[in-house]
Tab-separated table of C-alpha atoms in Angstrom:
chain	number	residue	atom	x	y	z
A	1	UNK	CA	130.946	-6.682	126.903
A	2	UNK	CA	133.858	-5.272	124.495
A	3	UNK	CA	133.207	-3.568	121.079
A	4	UNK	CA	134.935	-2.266	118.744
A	5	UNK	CA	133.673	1.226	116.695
A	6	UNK	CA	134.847	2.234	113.325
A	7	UNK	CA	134.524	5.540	111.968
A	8	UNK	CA	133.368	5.523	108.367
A	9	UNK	CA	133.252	7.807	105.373
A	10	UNK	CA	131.051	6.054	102.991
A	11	UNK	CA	131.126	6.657	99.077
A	12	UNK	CA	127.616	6.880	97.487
A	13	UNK	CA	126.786	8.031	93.745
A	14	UNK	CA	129.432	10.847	94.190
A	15	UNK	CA	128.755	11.608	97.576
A	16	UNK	CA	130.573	10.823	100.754
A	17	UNK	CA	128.369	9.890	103.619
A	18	UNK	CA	129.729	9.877	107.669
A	19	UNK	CA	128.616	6.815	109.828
A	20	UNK	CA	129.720	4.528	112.662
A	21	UNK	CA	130.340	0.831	112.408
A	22	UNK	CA	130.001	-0.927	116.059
A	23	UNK	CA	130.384	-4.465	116.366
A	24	UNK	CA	130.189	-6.319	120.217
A	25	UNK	CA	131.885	-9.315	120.630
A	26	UNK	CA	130.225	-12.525	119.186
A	27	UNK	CA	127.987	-10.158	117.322
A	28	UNK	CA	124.983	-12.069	115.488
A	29	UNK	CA	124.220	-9.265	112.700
A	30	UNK	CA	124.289	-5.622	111.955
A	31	UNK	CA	121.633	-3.252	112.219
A	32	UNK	CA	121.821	-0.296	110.028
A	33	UNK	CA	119.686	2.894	111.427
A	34	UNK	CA	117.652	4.865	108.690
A	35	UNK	CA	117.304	8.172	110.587
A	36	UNK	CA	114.125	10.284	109.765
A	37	UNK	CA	112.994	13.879	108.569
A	38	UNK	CA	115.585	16.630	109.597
A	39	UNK	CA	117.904	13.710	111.423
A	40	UNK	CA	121.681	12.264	111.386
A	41	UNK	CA	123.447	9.224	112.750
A	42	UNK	CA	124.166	11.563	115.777
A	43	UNK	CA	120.177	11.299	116.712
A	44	UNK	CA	119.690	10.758	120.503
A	45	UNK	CA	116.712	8.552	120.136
A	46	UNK	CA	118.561	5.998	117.769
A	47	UNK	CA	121.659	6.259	119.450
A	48	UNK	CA	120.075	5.557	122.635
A	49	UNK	CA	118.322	2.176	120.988
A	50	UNK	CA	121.524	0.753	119.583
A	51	UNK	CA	123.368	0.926	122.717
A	52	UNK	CA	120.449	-1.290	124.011
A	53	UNK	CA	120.895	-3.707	120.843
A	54	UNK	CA	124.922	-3.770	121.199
A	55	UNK	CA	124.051	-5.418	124.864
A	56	UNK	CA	122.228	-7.856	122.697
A	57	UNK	CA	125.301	-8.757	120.328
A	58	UNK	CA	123.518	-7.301	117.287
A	59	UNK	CA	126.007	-4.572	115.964
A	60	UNK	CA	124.724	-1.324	114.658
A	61	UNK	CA	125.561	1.366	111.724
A	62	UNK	CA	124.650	4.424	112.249
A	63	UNK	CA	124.867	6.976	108.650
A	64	UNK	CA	124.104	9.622	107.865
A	65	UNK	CA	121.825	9.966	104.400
A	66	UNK	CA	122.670	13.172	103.480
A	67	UNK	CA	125.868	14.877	103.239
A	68	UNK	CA	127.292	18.326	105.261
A	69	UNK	CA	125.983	20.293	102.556
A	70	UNK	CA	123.086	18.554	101.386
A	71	UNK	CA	121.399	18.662	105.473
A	72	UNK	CA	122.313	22.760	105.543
A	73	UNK	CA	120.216	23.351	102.799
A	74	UNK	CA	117.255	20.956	103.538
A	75	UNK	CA	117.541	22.544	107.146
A	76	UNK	CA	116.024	25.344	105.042
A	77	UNK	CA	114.374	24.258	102.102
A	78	UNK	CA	113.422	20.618	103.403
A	79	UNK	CA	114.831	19.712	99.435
A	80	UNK	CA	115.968	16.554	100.671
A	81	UNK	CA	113.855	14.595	103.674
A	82	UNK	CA	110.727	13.460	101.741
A	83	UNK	CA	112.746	12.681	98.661
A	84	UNK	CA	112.384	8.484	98.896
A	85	UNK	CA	114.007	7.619	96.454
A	86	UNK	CA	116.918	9.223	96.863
A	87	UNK	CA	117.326	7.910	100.544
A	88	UNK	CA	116.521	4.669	99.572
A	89	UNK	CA	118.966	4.521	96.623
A	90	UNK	CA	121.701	5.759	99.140
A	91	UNK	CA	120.724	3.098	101.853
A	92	UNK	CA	120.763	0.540	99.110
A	93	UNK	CA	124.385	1.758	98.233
A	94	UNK	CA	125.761	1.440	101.451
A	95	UNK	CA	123.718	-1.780	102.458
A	96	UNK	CA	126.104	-2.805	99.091
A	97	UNK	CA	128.974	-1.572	100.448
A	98	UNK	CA	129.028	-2.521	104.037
A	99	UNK	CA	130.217	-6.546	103.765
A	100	UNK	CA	133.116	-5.532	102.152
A	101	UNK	CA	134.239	-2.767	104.233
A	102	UNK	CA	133.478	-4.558	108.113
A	103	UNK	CA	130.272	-6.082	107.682
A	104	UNK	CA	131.853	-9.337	106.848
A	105	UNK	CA	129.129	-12.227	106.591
A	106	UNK	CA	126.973	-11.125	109.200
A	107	UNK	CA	123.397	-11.205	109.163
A	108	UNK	CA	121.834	-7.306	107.980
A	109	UNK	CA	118.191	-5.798	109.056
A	110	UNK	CA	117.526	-2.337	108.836
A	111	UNK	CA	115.813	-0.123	111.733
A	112	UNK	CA	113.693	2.814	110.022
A	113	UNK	CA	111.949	6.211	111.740
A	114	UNK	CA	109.587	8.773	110.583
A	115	UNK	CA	111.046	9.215	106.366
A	116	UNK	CA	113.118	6.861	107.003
A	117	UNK	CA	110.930	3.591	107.468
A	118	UNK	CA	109.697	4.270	104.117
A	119	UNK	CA	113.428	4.521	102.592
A	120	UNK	CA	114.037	0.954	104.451
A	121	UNK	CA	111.007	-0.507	103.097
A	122	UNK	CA	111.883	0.548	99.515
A	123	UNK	CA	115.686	-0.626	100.204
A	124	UNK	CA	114.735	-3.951	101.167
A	125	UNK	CA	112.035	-4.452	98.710
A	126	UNK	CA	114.934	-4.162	95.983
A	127	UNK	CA	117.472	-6.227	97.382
A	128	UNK	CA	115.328	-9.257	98.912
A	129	UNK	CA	117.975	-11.686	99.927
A	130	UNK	CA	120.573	-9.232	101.387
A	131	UNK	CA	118.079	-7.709	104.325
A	132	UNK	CA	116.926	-10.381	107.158
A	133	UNK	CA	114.149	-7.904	108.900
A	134	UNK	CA	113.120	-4.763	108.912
A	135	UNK	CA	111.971	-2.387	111.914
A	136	UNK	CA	110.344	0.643	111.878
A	137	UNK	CA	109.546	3.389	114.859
A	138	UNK	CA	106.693	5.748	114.436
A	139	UNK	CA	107.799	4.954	110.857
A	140	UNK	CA	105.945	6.511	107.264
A	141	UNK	CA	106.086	3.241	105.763
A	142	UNK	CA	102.960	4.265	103.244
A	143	UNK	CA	105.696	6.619	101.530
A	144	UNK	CA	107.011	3.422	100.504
A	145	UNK	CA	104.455	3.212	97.644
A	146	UNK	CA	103.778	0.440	95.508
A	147	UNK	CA	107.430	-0.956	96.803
A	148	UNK	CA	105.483	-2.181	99.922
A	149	UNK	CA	103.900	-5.115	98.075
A	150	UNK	CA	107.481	-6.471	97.166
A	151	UNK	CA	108.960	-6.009	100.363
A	152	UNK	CA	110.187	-9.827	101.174
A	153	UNK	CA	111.897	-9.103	104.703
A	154	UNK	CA	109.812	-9.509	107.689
A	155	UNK	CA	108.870	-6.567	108.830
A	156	UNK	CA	107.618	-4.733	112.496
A	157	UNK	CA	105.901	-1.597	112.664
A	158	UNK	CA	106.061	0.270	116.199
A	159	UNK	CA	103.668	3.348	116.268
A	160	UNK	CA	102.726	5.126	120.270
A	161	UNK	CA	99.231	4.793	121.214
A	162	UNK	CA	99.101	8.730	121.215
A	163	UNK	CA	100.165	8.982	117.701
A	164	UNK	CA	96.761	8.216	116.287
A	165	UNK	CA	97.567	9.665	112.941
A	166	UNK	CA	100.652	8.151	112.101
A	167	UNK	CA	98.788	4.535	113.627
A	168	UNK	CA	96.253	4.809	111.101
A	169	UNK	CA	99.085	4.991	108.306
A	170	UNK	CA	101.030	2.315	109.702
A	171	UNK	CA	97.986	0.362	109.908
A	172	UNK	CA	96.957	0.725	105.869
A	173	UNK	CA	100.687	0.502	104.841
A	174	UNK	CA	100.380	-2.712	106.565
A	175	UNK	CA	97.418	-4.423	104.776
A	176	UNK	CA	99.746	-4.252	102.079
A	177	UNK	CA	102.351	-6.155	102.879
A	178	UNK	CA	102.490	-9.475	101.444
A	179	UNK	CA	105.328	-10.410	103.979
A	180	UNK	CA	105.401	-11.685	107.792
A	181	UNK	CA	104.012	-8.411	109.658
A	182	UNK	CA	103.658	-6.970	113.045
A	183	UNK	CA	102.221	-3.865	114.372
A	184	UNK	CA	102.941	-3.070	117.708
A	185	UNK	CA	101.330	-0.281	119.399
A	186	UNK	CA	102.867	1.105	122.653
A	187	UNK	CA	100.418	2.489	124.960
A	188	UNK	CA	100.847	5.847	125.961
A	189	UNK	CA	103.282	6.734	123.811
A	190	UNK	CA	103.485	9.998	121.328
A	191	UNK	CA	105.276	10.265	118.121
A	192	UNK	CA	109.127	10.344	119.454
A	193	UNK	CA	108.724	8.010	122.523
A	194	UNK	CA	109.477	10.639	124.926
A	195	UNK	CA	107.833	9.484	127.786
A	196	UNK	CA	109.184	7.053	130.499
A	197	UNK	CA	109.800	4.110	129.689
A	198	UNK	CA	108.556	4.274	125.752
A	199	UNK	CA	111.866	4.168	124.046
A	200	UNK	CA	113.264	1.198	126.453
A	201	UNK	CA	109.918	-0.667	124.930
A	202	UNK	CA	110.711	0.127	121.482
A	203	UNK	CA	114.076	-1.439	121.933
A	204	UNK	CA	113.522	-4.311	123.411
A	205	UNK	CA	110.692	-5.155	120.664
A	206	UNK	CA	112.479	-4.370	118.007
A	207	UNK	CA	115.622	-6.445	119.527
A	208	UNK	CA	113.651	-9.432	119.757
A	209	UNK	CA	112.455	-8.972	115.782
A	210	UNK	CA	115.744	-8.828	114.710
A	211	UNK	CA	117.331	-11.711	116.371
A	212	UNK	CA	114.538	-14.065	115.783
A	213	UNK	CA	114.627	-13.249	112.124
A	214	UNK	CA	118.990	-12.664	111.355
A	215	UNK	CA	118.862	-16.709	113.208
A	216	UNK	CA	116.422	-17.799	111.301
A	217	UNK	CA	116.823	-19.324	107.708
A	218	UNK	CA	114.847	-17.392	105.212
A	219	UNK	CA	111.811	-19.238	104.843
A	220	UNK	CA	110.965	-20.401	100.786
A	221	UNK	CA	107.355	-19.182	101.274
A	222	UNK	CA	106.432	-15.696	102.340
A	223	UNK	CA	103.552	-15.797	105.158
A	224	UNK	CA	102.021	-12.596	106.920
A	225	UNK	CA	101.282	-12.554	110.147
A	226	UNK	CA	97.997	-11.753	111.882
């Protein structure tokens, strides 16, 4: 399948943010990656996961959320990887920006780990009608806050069956969601879905959320799912 990639310098509130647009052919929506804690648009793990969702026709984003400067001194001082609202403000910004700049009309869900789940959640939670779905692996969505009980997108949480800490997180953040919800637990699996075959599962769930939901119409009533 042919793809195209554009290279991107993004502006954000007086910042200018690197990513990589990649669309397939016949693509059926974006997904923008929200990298986690100490992380870039260069992370294996996410890089690995939209190559599987370009063979799906969904196209991907990759960004990074901080800037040169900004990640050399939270390499140090971690100033910048827990600070929500600031992610969130910047994924907002560039969520904003992307139609206009090779985004077109396509369909947009974001696709959250560790820190960044929770900057997703909050992103989506203020912009309803522009996000179709929301994925998040081994995700903090309780850093999310109070944002979690606006959060209209449907939304999947993926946590490893080994991760038993960051499960029981997932699982409260979830009982507050007022949206459509999943939690998916892959057996086996630790916190960065290093073992065989974990990643490949993470993938192909979260490619199945996001096509079912960037197809579907948004529904007038919000229902969770059990």
């Amino acid at each position: 399948m042919s793809e195209s990639g554009t290279e991107l310098e993004i502006p954000v509130h007086h910042a200018s943010l690197r990513g990589e647009l990649i669309l397939p052919a016949d693509a059926r929506g974006i997904v923008i990656f929200v990298h986690g804690s100490g992380s870039s648009r260069l992370s294996p793990r996410n890089r690995q996961v939209a190559s599987f969702f370009r063979a799906q026709q969904l196209g991907t984003l990759l960004f990074d959320l901080l800037t040169s400067a900004e990640e050399r001194v939270d390499a140090y001082s971690r100033e910048y990887r827990f600070d929500i609202p600031l992610l969130a403000a910047r994924l907002a910004a560039v969520t904003a920006w992307l139609p206009e700049h090779g985004g077109g009309r396509l369909a947009l869900g974001y696709f959250g780990a560790s820190t960044g789940a929770a900057a997703a959640l909050v992103a989506a939670a203020r912009a309803p009608e522009a996000i179709r779905a929301v994925v998040s692996r081994g995700g903090r969505p309780d850093l999310a806050g109070d944002a979690l009980e606006r959060v209209r997108a449907p939304t999947l949480l993926i946590v490893g069956g080994d991760d038993p800490q960051v499960l029981a997180l997932n699982e409260q953040a979830r009982a507050r969601l007022q949206c459509e919800s999943e939690l998916v637990v892959v057996p086996g699996a630790t916190h960065l879905f290093e073992e065989p075959g974990a990643l490949e599962q993470v993938a192909e769930h979260a490619a199945q959320w996001f096509l079912r939901h960037m197809q579907e119409l948004r529904p007038q009533s919000n229902r969770r799912q059990v």
